[in-house]
XYZ file of C-alpha atoms in Angstrom:
611
model
C 51.602 156.466 83.097
C 50.524 154.767 79.844
C 51.205 157.961 77.880
C 54.706 158.085 79.300
C 55.362 154.452 78.284
C 54.290 155.013 74.687
C 56.062 158.370 74.322
C 59.560 158.731 72.920
C 60.867 159.549 76.391
C 59.312 156.360 77.727
C 60.928 154.264 74.991
C 64.303 155.823 75.781
C 63.837 155.054 79.481
C 62.958 151.436 78.680
C 66.073 151.117 76.484
C 68.240 152.644 79.228
C 66.727 150.295 81.812
C 67.382 147.327 79.533
C 71.002 148.427 79.026
C 71.535 148.944 82.762
C 70.076 145.512 83.498
C 72.463 143.834 81.040
C 75.498 145.703 82.386
C 74.666 144.949 86.015
C 73.873 141.282 85.322
C 77.074 140.951 83.299
C 79.133 142.292 86.190
C 77.365 140.622 89.117
C 76.251 137.311 87.599
C 79.410 136.336 85.726
C 79.590 132.922 87.421
C 75.887 132.143 87.212
C 75.216 129.010 85.168
C 72.129 126.913 84.578
C 72.876 123.397 83.338
C 69.726 121.920 81.788
C 71.419 118.935 80.105
C 70.037 115.538 81.099
C 73.307 114.244 82.582
C 74.638 117.602 83.849
C 77.469 117.639 81.320
C 78.594 121.159 82.237
C 78.410 120.733 86.028
C 81.574 119.452 87.684
C 81.132 116.711 90.266
C 81.689 116.901 94.009
C 84.941 114.921 93.672
C 86.372 117.462 91.233
C 85.306 120.321 93.501
C 87.204 118.687 96.358
C 90.343 118.266 94.210
C 90.220 121.916 93.137
C 89.550 123.063 96.691
C 92.694 121.276 97.932
C 95.050 123.017 95.464
C 97.826 124.750 97.378
C 99.770 126.254 94.468
C 98.642 127.758 91.140
C 98.379 125.447 88.143
C 98.671 126.619 84.522
C 96.580 124.779 81.938
C 97.379 125.264 78.239
C 94.545 124.150 75.978
C 95.907 123.780 72.438
C 93.165 123.620 69.839
C 93.520 124.244 66.097
C 90.391 126.317 65.620
C 90.978 127.392 62.018
C 92.118 123.966 60.807
C 88.926 122.304 62.113
C 86.378 124.646 60.564
C 84.955 121.744 58.496
C 85.076 119.137 61.290
C 81.777 119.666 63.058
C 82.032 116.730 65.469
C 85.495 117.713 66.694
C 84.508 121.387 66.991
C 81.498 120.492 69.140
C 83.630 118.333 71.429
C 86.319 121.029 71.620
C 83.665 123.501 72.724
C 82.662 121.164 75.507
C 86.295 120.733 76.611
C 86.739 124.508 76.680
C 83.550 125.007 78.699
C 84.639 122.308 81.160
C 88.071 123.909 81.586
C 86.439 127.288 82.222
C 84.270 125.637 84.868
C 87.454 124.314 86.516
C 88.936 127.805 86.410
C 85.872 129.350 88.048
C 85.725 126.686 90.762
C 89.441 126.856 91.632
C 89.265 130.325 93.191
C 92.144 131.596 91.073
C 94.388 128.525 91.520
C 93.915 127.442 87.881
C 95.109 129.770 85.137
C 93.686 128.776 81.773
C 95.395 129.610 78.472
C 93.510 128.842 75.242
C 95.913 128.667 72.286
C 95.380 128.146 68.556
C 98.729 126.737 67.318
C 98.713 127.875 63.701
C 101.299 126.304 61.342
C 104.876 127.600 61.647
C 103.992 129.757 64.659
C 105.586 130.036 68.088
C 102.413 128.544 69.540
C 102.917 125.404 67.413
C 106.501 125.149 68.683
C 105.183 125.476 72.230
C 102.674 122.652 71.648
C 105.428 120.438 70.244
C 107.707 121.214 73.187
C 105.002 119.961 75.566
C 104.831 116.715 73.601
C 101.354 117.221 72.169
C 100.416 115.176 69.113
C 99.193 116.695 65.845
C 96.963 114.595 63.621
C 96.186 115.192 59.922
C 92.853 116.935 59.380
C 92.446 116.506 55.620
C 94.231 115.554 52.399
C 95.824 119.003 52.181
C 98.142 118.119 55.026
C 96.624 120.439 57.649
C 97.585 119.402 61.174
C 95.189 119.537 64.123
C 96.206 119.997 67.750
C 93.606 119.084 70.362
C 95.354 118.474 73.654
C 96.110 119.868 77.080
C 99.328 120.592 78.953
C 99.458 121.448 82.633
C 102.379 122.859 84.615
C 103.059 123.621 88.266
C 106.311 125.439 88.591
C 109.228 124.913 86.209
C 109.584 121.139 86.654
C 106.177 119.522 87.093
C 104.342 118.819 83.837
C 101.355 116.650 82.846
C 100.026 116.221 79.304
C 96.969 114.887 77.506
C 98.478 114.574 73.994
C 95.105 114.414 72.206
C 91.558 114.192 73.531
C 90.151 110.904 72.152
C 86.647 111.334 70.781
C 85.644 107.803 71.794
C 86.282 108.512 75.505
C 84.166 111.615 75.792
C 82.324 110.297 78.856
C 85.629 110.257 80.793
C 86.523 113.867 80.025
C 86.061 115.101 83.591
C 88.069 112.166 84.960
C 90.966 112.938 82.581
C 91.019 116.607 83.566
C 90.727 115.927 87.303
C 93.448 113.288 87.136
C 95.799 115.728 85.381
C 95.149 118.418 87.999
C 95.644 115.999 90.892
C 98.873 114.631 89.422
C 100.182 118.179 89.224
C 99.162 118.854 92.820
C 100.858 115.614 93.992
C 103.668 114.845 91.521
C 105.375 112.076 93.553
C 105.040 108.596 92.115
C 102.576 106.581 94.212
C 103.820 103.526 96.095
C 102.320 100.137 95.255
C 102.884 97.381 97.784
C 103.113 93.945 96.128
C 102.373 90.688 97.937
C 102.294 87.644 95.682
C 102.148 83.872 95.918
C 103.438 83.586 92.327
C 106.875 84.297 90.925
C 105.812 87.539 89.257
C 109.186 89.181 89.967
C 111.132 86.278 88.520
C 112.272 83.070 90.123
C 113.567 79.627 89.325
C 111.910 77.034 87.105
C 112.397 73.631 88.722
C 111.510 71.767 85.498
C 114.104 73.498 83.298
C 116.429 74.360 86.175
C 116.727 77.867 84.772
C 116.007 81.262 86.297
C 112.824 82.934 85.033
C 112.407 86.582 84.087
C 109.923 88.871 85.838
C 106.450 88.904 84.359
C 106.102 91.629 81.776
C 103.130 93.153 83.577
C 105.378 93.866 86.567
C 107.996 95.526 84.363
C 105.321 97.818 82.932
C 103.902 98.584 86.391
C 107.402 99.395 87.646
C 107.772 102.069 84.958
C 104.757 103.991 86.315
C 104.749 103.316 90.048
C 107.183 102.910 92.893
C 107.117 99.224 93.879
C 107.600 98.003 97.447
C 107.744 94.217 97.660
C 106.195 92.736 100.804
C 107.147 89.383 102.287
C 104.657 86.651 103.055
C 103.639 86.818 106.693
C 103.828 90.621 106.931
C 101.854 91.871 109.950
C 101.564 95.552 108.929
C 101.261 97.282 105.588
C 103.706 100.239 105.493
C 102.140 103.679 105.805
C 103.689 104.945 102.555
C 101.832 102.288 100.504
C 98.801 103.827 98.798
C 97.681 100.710 96.887
C 98.180 97.082 97.834
C 98.498 94.614 94.945
C 97.674 91.064 95.992
C 98.348 88.274 93.494
C 97.280 84.740 94.465
C 97.183 85.336 98.248
C 97.226 81.650 99.164
C 96.867 80.525 102.794
C 97.758 83.876 104.329
C 98.271 83.792 108.105
C 95.824 85.599 110.362
C 98.299 88.385 111.088
C 98.616 89.209 107.386
C 94.836 89.095 106.855
C 94.423 91.476 109.788
C 97.087 93.797 108.352
C 95.196 93.912 105.026
C 91.920 94.496 106.890
C 93.346 97.445 108.805
C 95.026 98.841 105.686
C 91.714 98.948 103.809
C 89.815 100.367 106.810
C 92.258 103.273 107.168
C 91.730 104.289 103.541
C 94.207 102.136 101.646
C 93.172 100.847 98.212
C 93.355 97.190 97.243
C 93.667 95.364 93.903
C 93.325 91.628 94.600
C 93.778 88.786 92.096
C 92.402 85.563 93.576
C 91.824 82.276 91.756
C 90.001 78.956 92.234
C 92.597 77.264 90.004
C 95.767 79.192 89.169
C 97.498 77.508 86.255
C 100.529 79.748 86.857
C 100.926 78.256 90.333
C 103.837 75.808 90.251
C 103.028 74.531 93.725
C 105.596 76.664 95.547
C 104.092 77.579 98.951
C 104.169 81.140 100.273
C 105.218 79.960 103.715
C 106.727 76.712 105.018
C 103.945 74.297 105.821
C 101.465 75.689 103.260
C 99.660 73.182 101.066
C 100.264 72.975 97.351
C 96.695 73.646 96.186
C 96.295 76.001 93.252
C 93.450 78.051 94.781
C 93.572 81.332 96.653
C 90.916 83.376 98.423
C 90.387 86.187 100.920
C 87.283 84.581 102.394
C 87.133 86.330 105.811
C 87.869 89.722 104.269
C 85.527 89.248 101.307
C 82.746 88.234 103.701
C 83.199 91.454 105.674
C 83.201 93.427 102.410
C 79.947 91.909 101.144
C 81.129 89.467 98.450
C 82.499 85.975 97.991
C 84.508 83.887 95.555
C 82.277 80.906 94.791
C 84.328 77.990 96.165
C 85.472 75.238 93.856
C 83.900 76.659 90.682
C 85.401 77.771 87.341
C 83.446 79.591 84.647
C 83.019 77.849 81.315
C 81.782 80.020 78.473
C 80.864 78.723 75.035
C 80.543 82.174 73.508
C 83.937 83.561 74.601
C 85.838 80.227 74.516
C 89.394 80.702 73.274
C 90.872 78.614 70.464
C 93.927 76.748 71.757
C 96.402 74.500 70.007
C 96.557 70.782 70.813
C 99.915 69.993 69.225
C 101.659 70.541 65.919
C 99.562 68.020 63.987
C 96.147 68.984 65.354
C 93.948 71.938 64.565
C 93.046 74.385 67.368
C 90.022 73.576 69.521
C 87.887 75.847 71.651
C 88.595 75.784 75.382
C 85.517 76.785 77.417
C 87.690 77.499 80.476
C 90.030 79.873 78.648
C 88.147 83.027 77.751
C 88.858 85.779 75.227
C 86.567 88.475 76.603
C 85.628 91.215 74.085
C 84.658 94.797 74.854
C 80.983 93.903 75.353
C 82.037 91.752 78.320
C 83.810 94.732 79.934
C 82.116 97.570 81.775
C 82.218 100.749 79.691
C 81.198 102.855 82.698
C 84.366 102.252 84.710
C 87.695 103.832 83.799
C 89.636 100.615 84.460
C 87.879 98.671 81.676
C 86.362 101.299 79.368
C 87.876 101.343 75.905
C 89.654 97.984 76.230
C 89.160 95.541 73.373
C 90.127 92.096 74.712
C 91.074 90.528 78.042
C 92.189 86.897 78.147
C 91.525 84.835 81.268
C 92.146 81.174 82.161
C 90.077 79.051 84.586
C 88.531 82.108 86.169
C 86.337 81.961 89.235
C 83.016 83.616 90.046
C 82.502 86.672 92.253
C 79.064 87.436 93.632
C 77.632 89.868 96.202
C 76.415 88.509 99.518
C 72.789 88.905 100.417
C 72.344 91.707 102.916
C 75.720 93.279 102.192
C 75.968 97.054 102.591
C 78.671 97.616 99.982
C 78.141 98.455 96.314
C 79.134 95.586 94.008
C 79.921 96.847 90.487
C 80.756 94.159 87.890
C 83.735 95.082 85.701
C 84.182 91.872 83.682
C 81.385 89.385 83.012
C 80.856 86.201 81.054
C 78.243 85.849 78.343
C 74.834 84.245 78.928
C 76.169 81.097 77.233
C 78.102 80.064 80.353
C 77.966 77.716 83.328
C 80.095 76.856 86.394
C 82.352 73.777 86.218
C 83.852 71.972 89.185
C 87.487 72.938 89.570
C 88.438 69.232 89.668
C 87.628 68.985 85.946
C 90.680 71.082 85.088
C 93.260 69.245 87.162
C 93.275 66.248 84.791
C 91.820 67.837 81.641
C 93.343 66.315 78.493
C 90.880 67.375 75.827
C 89.181 70.826 76.116
C 86.492 69.635 73.693
C 85.009 67.694 76.599
C 84.068 71.000 78.229
C 82.259 72.210 75.121
C 80.305 68.952 74.917
C 79.279 69.153 78.571
C 78.478 72.870 78.507
C 74.855 73.537 79.492
C 74.364 77.329 79.568
C 72.401 78.689 82.513
C 71.517 81.976 80.810
C 73.267 83.904 83.613
C 76.183 86.291 83.224
C 78.843 85.539 85.841
C 81.044 88.255 87.315
C 84.788 87.690 86.894
C 85.986 91.047 88.272
C 84.216 93.666 90.368
C 84.699 96.949 92.192
C 83.520 97.056 95.816
C 82.854 100.314 97.615
C 80.850 101.550 100.568
C 80.745 101.190 104.371
C 82.159 98.037 106.010
C 82.868 96.524 109.409
C 86.200 94.961 110.289
C 86.577 91.256 109.557
C 88.190 91.062 113.022
C 85.916 93.146 115.271
C 87.704 91.891 118.395
C 91.172 92.195 116.885
C 93.704 89.363 117.001
C 96.093 88.174 119.639
C 98.446 90.993 120.499
C 96.474 93.569 118.457
C 93.172 94.520 120.036
C 92.985 98.264 119.418
C 92.569 98.352 115.638
C 89.932 100.087 113.544
C 86.437 98.622 113.736
C 84.758 100.143 110.667
C 85.157 102.460 107.701
C 82.683 104.754 105.981
C 83.915 103.829 102.507
C 86.391 101.377 100.987
C 87.744 101.015 97.458
C 88.611 97.485 96.410
C 88.878 95.831 92.993
C 88.694 92.033 93.089
C 89.569 89.812 90.106
C 88.786 86.087 90.135
C 91.813 85.077 88.033
C 95.578 85.304 88.380
C 96.566 83.750 85.048
C 95.540 86.878 83.135
C 98.717 88.522 84.472
C 101.017 85.807 83.123
C 102.819 86.532 79.868
C 101.305 83.673 77.887
C 97.800 85.122 78.190
C 98.456 88.571 76.721
C 101.971 89.189 75.347
C 104.806 87.808 73.268
C 108.216 88.891 74.508
C 111.137 89.111 72.100
C 114.768 89.540 73.017
C 116.393 92.386 71.076
C 120.118 92.621 71.911
C 119.440 91.895 75.556
C 116.356 94.103 75.771
C 112.939 92.498 76.257
C 110.438 93.915 73.757
C 106.746 93.224 74.505
C 104.259 92.629 71.695
C 100.839 92.480 73.381
C 97.895 90.724 71.756
C 95.406 91.481 74.578
C 94.739 94.316 77.054
C 95.469 92.401 80.273
C 98.337 94.641 81.331
C 96.398 97.788 80.437
C 93.553 96.647 82.670
C 95.887 96.101 85.635
C 97.618 99.460 85.103
C 94.287 101.274 84.650
C 93.025 99.785 87.904
C 96.192 100.759 89.804
C 96.204 104.216 88.250
C 92.607 104.737 89.318
C 93.119 103.399 92.840
C 96.259 105.462 93.466
C 94.159 108.589 93.050
C 92.357 110.133 95.970
C 88.840 109.156 96.971
C 87.712 112.376 95.316
C 89.206 111.304 91.964
C 87.824 107.772 92.240
C 84.360 109.233 92.817
C 84.511 111.001 89.418
C 82.649 108.413 87.368
C 81.927 108.439 83.675
C 79.631 111.178 82.413
C 77.258 111.223 79.471
C 78.279 111.963 75.921
C 77.828 115.463 74.523
C 76.608 114.264 71.132
C 73.041 113.004 71.373
C 71.870 111.076 68.302
C 68.342 111.267 66.890
C 67.388 107.784 68.062
C 63.879 107.819 66.552
C 65.205 108.931 63.169
C 67.964 106.299 63.265
C 65.376 103.630 64.090
C 63.252 104.684 61.112
C 66.329 104.576 58.878
C 67.324 101.101 60.091
C 63.821 99.696 59.514
C 63.525 101.163 56.025
C 67.046 100.115 55.056
C 66.262 96.568 56.169
C 63.268 96.560 53.841
C 65.404 98.060 51.084
C 67.996 95.302 51.447
C 65.308 92.612 51.234
C 63.931 94.110 48.023
C 67.417 94.536 46.594
C 68.294 90.906 47.313
C 65.039 89.829 45.655
C 65.932 91.873 42.568
C 69.430 90.386 42.386
C 68.040 86.869 42.750
C 65.501 87.369 39.962
C 68.148 88.980 37.771
C 70.414 85.940 38.208
C 67.560 83.569 37.389
C 66.732 85.477 34.202
C 70.361 85.544 33.076
C 70.602 81.788 33.581
C 67.467 81.298 31.487
C 68.852 83.484 28.720
C 72.138 81.548 28.777
C 70.224 78.266 28.497
C 68.262 79.569 25.513
C 71.431 80.776 23.765
C 73.058 77.359 24.073
C 70.373 75.890 21.817
C 70.616 78.708 19.273
C 72.426 78.698 15.881
C 75.911 80.259 16.461
C 75.609 82.253 13.201
C 72.584 84.045 14.659
C 74.036 84.770 18.117
C 73.028 88.417 17.991
C 69.433 87.656 17.045
C 66.800 86.981 19.684
C 64.190 84.326 19.263
C 60.574 85.190 20.080
C 60.911 83.170 23.299
C 64.020 85.133 24.288
C 62.328 88.416 23.448
C 59.353 87.488 25.595
C 61.679 86.512 28.441
C 63.629 89.765 28.168
C 60.418 91.807 28.090
C 59.154 89.935 31.112
C 62.428 90.573 32.931
C 62.408 94.277 32.057
C 58.842 94.640 33.281
C 59.686 92.777 36.468
C 62.814 94.871 36.958
C 60.880 98.112 36.511
C 58.244 96.951 38.949
C 60.791 96.047 41.628
C 62.714 99.295 41.086
C 59.438 101.128 41.579
C 58.943 99.255 44.833
C 62.476 100.216 45.894
C 61.685 103.864 45.231
C 58.503 103.487 47.278
C 60.499 102.081 50.194
C 62.996 104.932 49.973
C 60.169 107.450 49.667
C 58.488 105.887 52.686
C 61.743 106.243 54.637
C 61.996 109.929 53.812
C 58.248 110.320 54.298
C 58.346 108.920 57.845
C 61.266 111.178 58.763
C 59.569 114.196 57.171
C 56.346 113.393 59.037
C 58.319 113.315 62.277
C 59.941 116.643 61.361
C 56.549 118.221 60.622
C 55.226 117.063 64.000
C 58.230 118.549 65.800
C 57.954 121.814 63.863
C 54.266 122.030 64.663
C 54.970 121.432 68.339
C 57.733 124.055 68.450
C 56.156 126.704 66.234
C 52.448 126.335 66.997
C 51.739 124.091 69.963
C 54.233 125.494 72.491
C 53.390 129.182 71.793
C 49.685 128.276 71.914
C 50.053 126.586 75.286
C 52.033 129.541 76.638
C 49.427 131.983 75.281
C 46.583 130.044 76.856
C 48.503 129.904 80.141
C 49.006 133.686 80.083
C 45.316 134.255 79.256
C 44.267 131.930 82.061
C 46.537 133.791 84.472
C 45.097 137.114 83.276
C 41.500 135.881 83.716
C 42.332 134.536 87.164
C 43.833 137.857 88.229
C 40.851 139.797 86.832
C 38.438 137.620 88.763
C 40.530 137.954 91.898
C 40.578 141.736 91.558
C 36.815 141.771 90.948
């Protein structure tokens, strides 16, 4: 047998066996994949699998990527490779319902015309004027079309969500219906002070462009079946029948976006129903309790770190208002699609949301205050004349308070025994999807947009992302439960964190040394200038012995510090090189050695077992 293996015939047989193995594995294991990445970047989630499994008609996906024009853009090429791999995974999982077309739209080609006809955006790649396409177009039949104009590199973790949303929108192209129930005049009304009609809030005009709006009257006792998302704005003193209708809507799978408020400054005191009081607060207390959260009663968040500068009249300079918050990106969850990527959200006299102890739902904060915050009694804001009083009284608790949250999970009905005349409703649900926001003023125009009239057309000029947040939340909630379950994934690019830490430490030392050098240089120049003032002007170019000694001392000091700077830089490179040598040793020597020892141990164990 050994002679056969070492003979020429044996080598030929081994080569043939190797070839046969590769051919058979290539034909039979075409869909076999092993994803060893830490966050399973190349494995599609269960929600995406459900969306693909529910496709009834074929969908064509056209991935336009300028491969030749990006040959020098390593970061974009790596991300494009990931997008392509993810699209191929969709194609494999769809059982033939997704047809993928990968296209390189070269300049002045028919493919470039096709990309432009889909509405894809080309961005300049370099100074030579090369254009780069990196987008996706999807079609279902001749009329239905969805487009991602350009894959943003800073939203890589939401790649799967973008792709799944595009596929689902193609599968269900009808505009979703948003039911709106509001205690504020968001659709326009009448201003009693000026005795003039008021225009609809700009956020509603933008929502109306993307969704089909169905306005609901106060006191409604059933949410229509065609409503997929219910938008509640300042639901003040709702009757029991309406609360029960909302409860049943959520239990049967409806999605809810609720804006409540402990002190709504946009509330002009107009009641939702005759007999309602004129308080400026709103809550969904019985429903929130059943869903495992509460709006802390009678409290408004004051935040010294995110306090907004507000004007106090034409003659006074702006002062910081601890109850009006300009919340930056670090206050917004970057793991949820409704808030990720937003830069600023402005809120006024916002309340506090917190999970209830023992609740079974998952409470995910979306917007939070800084640690430099504390709760104020809502009564402080009813007669507040000078916002500086809040800053003086602010005593930070060190706690970050939640201003908006997503609630999901199993719940029981807030009305387990039903209500009068309705006793046979749903008692529980396995999973709900609710986004609660503890402020209504963020939707009002004054908090996020300036509106200009241009020949009768209202042109918005936003200065905050309030409207984008509301639209993102509605867009997410109008998707199926499968799409909502597609959370953010990890980023493909993984930085060398240890190396970056070494670089930061060494650069900090380098900056300290450099500042020391600049300081000593300035001191020496001042000394030279002082010496020259006492010198004979006719001998300005000559140096006195004292000046020469000072210059020599400075040059020696400068050389010494420059040497120290080189040592710091050398130490930086030395630490990184030491780390590289350790990794090389582990990969080249240590790992093969461990494997060799393991094989030898296995061989010895088998020999002893045979003996």
